[in-house]
Amino acid sequence: MARHPAWWINKLTTPPLEFASLSTWDGTITELVGRMFDPTCTLDDLAWLRAQWPRKLVVKGIQNVDDARDVVRLGADAVVISNTAAANSIMQSRPLPFSPMSSKRSEHVSLP
């Protein structure tokens, strides 16, 4: 910031950034994340959601090829492989070994 004096002026003269989901929450961020994302979600929940949702359904957070096959079989239109959650949690497995497999299968429409 020393090389950009205007950044200091902006920082000192404007209110800090706020996240709407955090500004009204009285608990910890861990508690908020636990409330926003249900770790008990199962493939049965995905089947129910597919039955309720007539539009495109994208599933994010797949960790291996077998899970990808399962969600496609249950009606997912797309699968997103992301390392974002793993970067934020040392307890989460990382899907990087899955990535080369997905690129080999990218020519296919599904993973049955």
N, CA, C and O atoms as a DFTB+ gen file, in Angstrom:
448 C
 N C O
     1  1       0.822      -1.198       0.000
     2  2       0.000       0.000       0.000
     3  2       0.864       1.259       0.000
     4  3       0.401       2.343      -0.355
     5  1       2.119       1.100       0.402
     6  2       2.993       2.271       0.431
     7  2       3.196       2.849      -0.960
     8  3       3.410       4.053      -1.107
     9  1       3.133       2.013      -1.968
    10  2       3.325       2.484      -3.338
    11  2       2.043       3.060      -3.933
    12  3       2.055       3.595      -5.042
    13  1       0.938       2.951      -3.195
    14  2      -0.354       3.427      -3.697
    15  2      -1.050       4.280      -2.625
    16  3      -1.950       3.787      -1.944
    17  1      -0.655       5.534      -2.466
    18  2      -1.234       6.391      -1.415
    19  2      -2.752       6.514      -1.513
    20  3      -3.419       6.681      -0.492
    21  1      -3.308       6.435      -2.717
    22  2      -4.762       6.543      -2.864
    23  2      -5.473       5.400      -2.151
    24  3      -6.600       5.569      -1.684
    25  1      -4.829       4.236      -2.061
    26  2      -5.436       3.115      -1.348
    27  2      -5.588       3.454       0.130
    28  3      -6.603       3.118       0.740
    29  1      -4.584       4.118       0.713
    30  2      -4.665       4.533       2.117
    31  2      -5.804       5.527       2.319
    32  3      -6.569       5.418       3.277
    33  1      -5.910       6.480       1.427
    34  2      -6.982       7.472       1.536
    35  2      -8.336       6.781       1.465
    36  3      -9.239       7.085       2.244
    37  1      -8.470       5.865       0.543
    38  2      -9.720       5.118       0.418
    39  2      -9.997       4.317       1.684
    40  3     -11.118       4.321       2.193
    41  1      -8.975       3.631       2.193
    42  2      -9.143       2.813       3.398
    43  2      -9.530       3.661       4.609
    44  3     -10.346       3.236       5.427
    45  1      -8.961       4.833       4.726
    46  2      -9.210       5.679       5.888
    47  2     -10.492       6.501       5.779
    48  3     -10.981       7.006       6.790
    49  1     -11.036       6.642       4.593
    50  2     -12.208       7.518       4.426
    51  2     -13.487       6.798       4.037
    52  3     -14.532       7.437       3.908
    53  1     -13.435       5.494       3.848
    54  2     -14.651       4.759       3.495
    55  2     -14.926       3.688       4.542
    56  3     -14.004       3.218       5.208
    57  1     -16.194       3.299       4.692
    58  2     -16.503       2.247       5.665
    59  2     -15.914       0.911       5.204
    60  3     -15.742       0.681       4.007
    61  1     -15.606       0.036       6.159
    62  2     -15.040      -1.266       5.778
    63  2     -16.060      -2.112       5.018
    64  3     -17.269      -1.924       5.158
    65  1     -15.559      -3.035       4.219
    66  2     -16.438      -3.954       3.501
    67  2     -17.142      -4.863       4.494
    68  3     -16.568      -5.250       5.512
    69  1     -18.383      -5.199       4.193
    70  2     -19.141      -6.122       5.027
    71  2     -19.781      -7.171       4.151
    72  3     -20.134      -6.906       3.002
    73  1     -19.928      -8.359       4.696
    74  2     -20.645      -9.424       4.027
    75  2     -22.028      -9.502       4.657
    76  3     -22.154      -9.621       5.876
    77  1     -23.066      -9.436       3.827
    78  2     -24.430      -9.420       4.344
    79  2     -24.713     -10.637       5.224
    80  3     -25.394     -10.519       6.243
    81  1     -24.203     -11.785       4.844
    82  2     -24.479     -12.992       5.623
    83  2     -23.768     -12.987       6.973
    84  3     -24.161     -13.722       7.879
    85  1     -22.729     -12.170       7.120
    86  2     -21.999     -12.122       8.384
    87  2     -22.427     -10.967       9.277
    88  3     -22.209     -11.007      10.488
    89  1     -23.032      -9.942       8.693
    90  2     -23.341      -8.749       9.479
    91  2     -24.465      -8.973      10.493
    92  3     -24.530      -8.265      11.498
    93  1     -25.335      -9.929      10.252
    94  2     -26.436     -10.182      11.184
    95  2     -26.259     -11.481      11.956
    96  3     -27.145     -11.854      12.726
    97  1     -25.169     -12.166      11.779
    98  2     -24.925     -13.443      12.444
    99  2     -24.206     -13.210      13.762
   100  3     -23.188     -12.520      13.807
   101  1     -24.737     -13.788      14.839
   102  2     -24.142     -13.591      16.162
   103  2     -23.123     -14.660      16.539
   104  3     -22.353     -14.474      17.481
   105  1     -23.111     -15.793      15.802
   106  2     -22.203     -16.885      16.130
   107  2     -20.866     -16.746      15.429
   108  3     -20.523     -15.692      14.893
   109  1     -20.128     -17.834      15.447
   110  2     -18.826     -17.860      14.786
   111  2     -19.006     -18.170      13.301
   112  3     -20.078     -18.601      12.878
   113  1     -17.966     -17.951      12.522
   114  2     -18.018     -18.273      11.092
   115  2     -18.187     -19.780      10.909
   116  3     -18.903     -20.216      10.007
   117  1     -17.540     -20.572      11.749
   118  2     -17.677     -22.023      11.674
   119  2     -19.128     -22.434      11.878
   120  3     -19.633     -23.305      11.168
   121  1     -19.794     -21.820      12.833
   122  2     -21.210     -22.127      13.074
   123  2     -22.074     -21.706      11.884
   124  3     -23.016     -22.411      11.519
   125  1     -21.761     -20.579      11.290
   126  2     -22.517     -20.106      10.128
   127  2     -22.366     -21.061       8.953
   128  3     -23.350     -21.416       8.304
   129  1     -21.144     -21.472       8.683
   130  2     -20.902     -22.411       7.582
   131  2     -21.620     -23.734       7.858
   132  3     -22.198     -24.332       6.951
   133  1     -21.578     -24.181       9.103
   134  2     -22.287     -25.403       9.475
   135  2     -23.789     -25.288       9.278
   136  3     -24.461     -26.280       8.994
   137  1     -24.309     -24.097       9.425
   138  2     -25.740     -23.874       9.234
   139  2     -26.102     -23.725       7.749
   140  3     -27.186     -24.122       7.324
   141  1     -25.183     -23.148       6.972
   142  2     -25.449     -22.910       5.552
   143  2     -25.317     -24.190       4.718
   144  3     -26.065     -24.385       3.760
   145  1     -24.378     -25.052       5.078
   146  2     -24.095     -26.255       4.297
   147  2     -24.379     -27.482       5.142
   148  3     -23.810     -27.643       6.221
   149  1     -25.244     -28.334       4.662
   150  2     -25.650     -29.515       5.409
   151  2     -24.719     -30.687       5.099
   152  3     -24.771     -31.233       3.997
   153  1     -23.873     -31.082       6.042
   154  2     -22.948     -32.186       5.782
   155  2     -23.642     -33.542       5.740
   156  3     -23.020     -34.539       5.373
   157  1     -24.915     -33.596       6.107
   158  2     -25.637     -34.864       6.090
   159  2     -26.355     -35.106       4.769
   160  3     -27.102     -36.077       4.646
   161  1     -26.148     -34.257       3.795
   162  2     -26.777     -34.418       2.486
   163  2     -26.320     -35.738       1.859
   164  3     -25.132     -36.060       1.863
   165  1     -27.277     -36.492       1.323
   166  2     -26.971     -37.800       0.745
   167  2     -27.443     -37.862      -0.707
   168  3     -28.039     -36.918      -1.225
   169  1     -27.165     -38.984      -1.343
   170  2     -27.641     -39.188      -2.711
   171  2     -29.170     -39.230      -2.764
   172  3     -29.764     -38.868      -3.779
   173  1     -29.806     -39.668      -1.679
   174  2     -31.278     -39.629      -1.625
   175  2     -31.775     -38.189      -1.713
   176  3     -32.785     -37.918      -2.364
   177  1     -31.072     -37.267      -1.063
   178  2     -31.443     -35.855      -1.135
   179  2     -31.271     -35.327      -2.562
   180  3     -32.078     -34.525      -3.033
   181  1     -30.230     -35.774      -3.237
   182  2     -30.022     -35.365      -4.623
   183  2     -31.140     -35.893      -5.514
   184  3     -31.627     -35.176      -6.388
   185  1     -31.547     -37.129      -5.300
   186  2     -32.659     -37.694      -6.083
   187  2     -33.937     -36.893      -5.842
   188  3     -34.685     -36.625      -6.781
   189  1     -34.191     -36.512      -4.593
   190  2     -35.372     -35.701      -4.286
   191  2     -35.278     -34.351      -4.980
   192  3     -36.248     -33.889      -5.581
   193  1     -34.104     -33.713      -4.898
   194  2     -33.917     -32.411      -5.521
   195  2     -34.122     -32.500      -7.033
   196  3     -34.757     -31.627      -7.625
   197  1     -33.589     -33.543      -7.656
   198  2     -33.766     -33.720      -9.105
   199  2     -35.248     -33.826      -9.458
   200  3     -35.687     -33.289     -10.475
   201  1     -36.012     -34.517      -8.621
   202  2     -37.453     -34.666      -8.866
   203  2     -38.187     -33.330      -8.726
   204  3     -39.203     -33.109      -9.385
   205  1     -37.681     -32.448      -7.880
   206  2     -38.329     -31.155      -7.642
   207  2     -37.893     -30.083      -8.627
   208  3     -38.666     -29.173      -8.932
   209  1     -36.662     -30.176      -9.132
   210  2     -36.042     -29.109      -9.919
   211  2     -36.023     -29.498     -11.397
   212  3     -35.302     -30.420     -11.777
   213  1     -36.813     -28.802     -12.245
   214  2     -36.895     -29.179     -13.660
   215  2     -35.772     -28.602     -14.528
   216  3     -35.655     -28.959     -15.700
   217  1     -34.968     -27.738     -13.979
   218  2     -33.917     -27.083     -14.771
   219  2     -32.590     -27.831     -14.645
   220  3     -32.527     -28.924     -14.082
   221  1     -31.543     -27.225     -15.175
   222  2     -30.216     -27.843     -15.093
   223  2     -29.791     -27.969     -13.634
   224  3     -30.018     -27.068     -12.827
   225  1     -29.178     -29.088     -13.313
   226  2     -28.724     -29.349     -11.951
   227  2     -27.223     -29.628     -11.983
   228  3     -26.770     -30.578     -12.621
   229  1     -26.465     -28.791     -11.288
   230  2     -25.013     -28.906     -11.236
   231  2     -24.613     -29.302      -9.818
   232  3     -25.062     -28.692      -8.847
   233  1     -23.780     -30.311      -9.705
   234  2     -23.314     -30.775      -8.395
   235  2     -21.840     -30.421      -8.253
   236  3     -21.018     -30.772      -9.100
   237  1     -21.521     -29.722      -7.172
   238  2     -20.140     -29.308      -6.900
   239  2     -19.636     -30.033      -5.660
   240  3     -20.399     -30.321      -4.739
   241  1     -18.354     -30.318      -5.652
   242  2     -17.756     -30.922      -4.467
   243  2     -17.508     -32.412      -4.611
   244  3     -17.232     -33.088      -3.620
   245  1     -17.601     -32.932      -5.811
   246  2     -17.353     -34.349      -6.048
   247  2     -15.877     -34.638      -5.815
   248  3     -15.011     -33.884      -6.258
   249  1     -15.596     -35.735      -5.118
   250  2     -14.220     -36.044      -4.737
   251  2     -13.620     -37.236      -5.466
   252  3     -12.407     -37.442      -5.412
   253  1     -14.454     -38.035      -6.156
   254  2     -13.896     -39.191      -6.860
   255  2     -14.814     -39.600      -8.004
   256  3     -15.945     -39.126      -8.112
   257  1     -14.313     -40.482      -8.850
   258  2     -15.044     -40.883     -10.049
   259  2     -16.333     -41.618      -9.697
   260  3     -17.352     -41.424     -10.360
   261  1     -16.304     -42.453      -8.667
   262  2     -17.515     -43.189      -8.294
   263  2     -18.634     -42.238      -7.887
   264  3     -19.787     -42.443      -8.267
   265  1     -18.310     -41.202      -7.120
   266  2     -19.325     -40.216      -6.738
   267  2     -19.845     -39.471      -7.963
   268  3     -21.036     -39.176      -8.054
   269  1     -18.959     -39.171      -8.896
   270  2     -19.384     -38.492     -10.129
   271  2     -20.370     -39.370     -10.899
   272  3     -21.393     -38.885     -11.381
   273  1     -20.063     -40.650     -11.011
   274  2     -20.982     -41.573     -11.693
   275  2     -22.337     -41.602     -10.992
   276  3     -23.380     -41.589     -11.646
   277  1     -22.318     -41.641      -9.660
   278  2     -23.571     -41.700      -8.901
   279  2     -24.442     -40.476      -9.140
   280  3     -25.644     -40.611      -9.369
   281  1     -23.855     -39.278      -9.092
   282  2     -24.680     -38.078      -9.242
   283  2     -25.180     -37.926     -10.678
   284  3     -26.278     -37.416     -10.899
   285  1     -24.382     -38.364     -11.656
   286  2     -24.854     -38.333     -13.049
   287  2     -25.996     -39.328     -13.222
   288  3     -26.994     -39.021     -13.875
   289  1     -25.856     -40.509     -12.644
   290  2     -26.912     -41.524     -12.706
   291  2     -28.211     -41.002     -12.096
   292  3     -29.300     -41.346     -12.555
   293  1     -28.091     -40.170     -11.061
   294  2     -29.278     -39.622     -10.402
   295  2     -29.810     -38.360     -11.077
   296  3     -30.773     -37.764     -10.593
   297  1     -29.199     -37.944     -12.186
   298  2     -29.771     -36.847     -12.956
   299  2     -29.012     -35.546     -12.967
   300  3     -29.519     -34.554     -13.490
   301  1     -27.807     -35.508     -12.407
   302  2     -27.027     -34.267     -12.477
   303  2     -26.669     -33.983     -13.930
   304  3     -26.261     -34.882     -14.665
   305  1     -26.824     -32.731     -14.334
   306  2     -26.479     -32.332     -15.694
   307  2     -25.000     -31.998     -15.830
   308  3     -24.447     -32.046     -16.929
   309  1     -24.365     -31.660     -14.719
   310  2     -22.941     -31.329     -14.747
   311  2     -22.340     -31.596     -13.377
   312  3     -23.032     -31.578     -12.359
   313  1     -21.039     -31.843     -13.378
   314  2     -20.293     -32.066     -12.149
   315  2     -19.144     -31.078     -12.133
   316  3     -18.405     -30.964     -13.111
   317  1     -18.989     -30.361     -11.024
   318  2     -17.906     -29.382     -10.888
   319  2     -16.885     -29.934      -9.906
   320  3     -17.209     -30.292      -8.774
   321  1     -15.654     -29.993     -10.367
   322  2     -14.550     -30.399      -9.499
   323  2     -13.886     -29.125      -9.015
   324  3     -13.457     -28.294      -9.816
   325  1     -13.803     -28.976      -7.714
   326  2     -13.243     -27.747      -7.168
   327  2     -12.325     -28.069      -6.013
   328  3     -12.594     -28.976      -5.225
   329  1     -11.250     -27.331      -5.914
   330  2     -10.318     -27.495      -4.809
   331  2     -10.496     -26.396      -3.766
   332  3      -9.711     -26.311      -2.822
   333  1     -11.513     -25.557      -3.921
   334  2     -11.711     -24.430      -3.027
   335  2     -11.927     -24.869      -1.591
   336  3     -11.282     -24.352      -0.679
   337  1     -12.831     -25.821      -1.379
   338  2     -13.117     -26.264      -0.013
   339  2     -11.896     -26.913       0.608
   340  3     -11.631     -26.730       1.796
   341  1     -11.151     -27.667      -0.180
   342  2      -9.955     -28.322       0.358
   343  2      -8.913     -27.299       0.780
   344  3      -8.180     -27.517       1.746
   345  1      -8.844     -26.203       0.073
   346  2      -7.885     -25.162       0.436
   347  2      -8.249     -24.521       1.770
   348  3      -7.380     -24.012       2.478
   349  1      -9.534     -24.549       2.109
   350  2      -9.992     -23.930       3.345
   351  2     -10.107     -24.903       4.500
   352  3     -10.355     -24.489       5.632
   353  1      -9.932     -26.184       4.237
   354  2     -10.089     -27.175       5.295
   355  2      -9.018     -28.244       5.153
   356  3      -8.974     -28.950       4.146
   357  1      -8.166     -28.366       6.143
   358  2      -7.117     -29.372       6.055
   359  2      -7.686     -30.774       6.230
   360  3      -6.999     -31.754       5.942
   361  1      -8.925     -30.891       6.695
   362  2      -9.523     -32.197       6.895
   363  2     -10.205     -32.712       5.630
   364  3     -10.528     -33.898       5.553
   365  1     -10.426     -31.871       4.660
   366  2     -11.104     -32.269       3.433
   367  2     -10.095     -32.900       2.476
   368  3      -8.982     -32.398       2.319
   369  1     -10.486     -33.997       1.842
   370  2      -9.588     -34.593       0.858
   371  2      -9.551     -33.716      -0.380
   372  3     -10.519     -33.021      -0.690
   373  1      -8.456     -33.752      -1.068
   374  2      -8.275     -32.904      -2.241
   375  2      -8.571     -33.698      -3.504
   376  3      -8.099     -34.827      -3.642
   377  1      -9.348     -33.131      -4.436
   378  2      -9.727     -33.862      -5.643
   379  2      -8.692     -33.812      -6.751
   380  3      -9.006     -34.180      -7.883
   381  1      -7.484     -33.376      -6.477
   382  2      -6.493     -33.253      -7.540
   383  2      -6.205     -34.572      -8.261
   384  3      -6.053     -34.554      -9.482
   385  1      -6.121     -35.720      -7.568
   386  2      -5.904     -36.960      -8.313
   387  2      -7.069     -37.280      -9.263
   388  3      -6.902     -38.030     -10.224
   389  1      -8.222     -36.721      -8.992
   390  2      -9.417     -36.943      -9.809
   391  2      -9.338     -36.156     -11.113
   392  3      -9.911     -36.575     -12.118
   393  1      -8.651     -35.043     -11.112
   394  2      -8.633     -34.145     -12.262
   395  2      -8.129     -34.781     -13.550
   396  3      -8.771     -34.593     -14.584
   397  1      -7.021     -35.524     -13.560
   398  2      -6.598     -36.144     -14.820
   399  2      -7.636     -37.119     -15.362
   400  3      -7.816     -37.224     -16.576
   401  1      -8.322     -37.833     -14.468
   402  2      -9.362     -38.746     -14.916
   403  2     -10.500     -37.998     -15.581
   404  3     -11.048     -38.451     -16.586
   405  1     -10.852     -36.856     -15.020
   406  2     -11.971     -36.107     -15.585
   407  2     -11.615     -35.552     -16.955
   408  3     -12.469     -35.497     -17.840
   409  1     -10.360     -35.137     -17.141
   410  2      -9.991     -34.600     -18.446
   411  2      -9.984     -35.705     -19.493
   412  3     -10.286     -35.446     -20.658
   413  1      -9.643     -36.938     -19.104
   414  2      -9.688     -38.057     -20.045
   415  2     -11.122     -38.380     -20.435
   416  3     -11.373     -38.826     -21.555
   417  1     -12.058     -38.164     -19.532
   418  2     -13.445     -38.498     -19.789
   419  2     -14.254     -37.301     -20.310
   420  3     -15.450     -37.429     -20.568
   421  1     -13.614     -36.159     -20.461
   422  2     -14.353     -34.963     -20.841
   423  2     -14.990     -35.078     -22.225
   424  3     -15.912     -34.329     -22.548
   425  1     -14.503     -36.012     -23.041
   426  2     -15.110     -36.196     -24.357
   427  2     -16.460     -36.886     -24.256
   428  3     -17.240     -36.866     -25.208
   429  1     -16.738     -37.489     -23.123
   430  2     -18.016     -38.188     -22.929
   431  2     -19.042     -37.242     -22.316
   432  3     -18.690     -36.306     -21.598
   433  1     -20.304     -37.496     -22.605
   434  2     -21.361     -36.648     -22.064
   435  2     -21.603     -36.970     -20.604
   436  3     -21.910     -36.077     -19.814
   437  1     -21.468     -38.243     -20.232
   438  2     -21.700     -38.636     -18.846
   439  2     -20.650     -39.648     -18.408
   440  3     -19.797     -40.057     -19.197
   441  1     -20.720     -40.038     -17.172
   442  2     -19.752     -40.971     -16.616
   443  2     -20.399     -42.285     -16.183
   444  3     -20.036     -42.809     -15.130
   445  1     -21.337     -42.839     -16.942
   446  2     -21.964     -44.101     -16.498
   447  2     -21.007     -45.255     -16.489
   448  3     -21.390     -46.372     -16.141
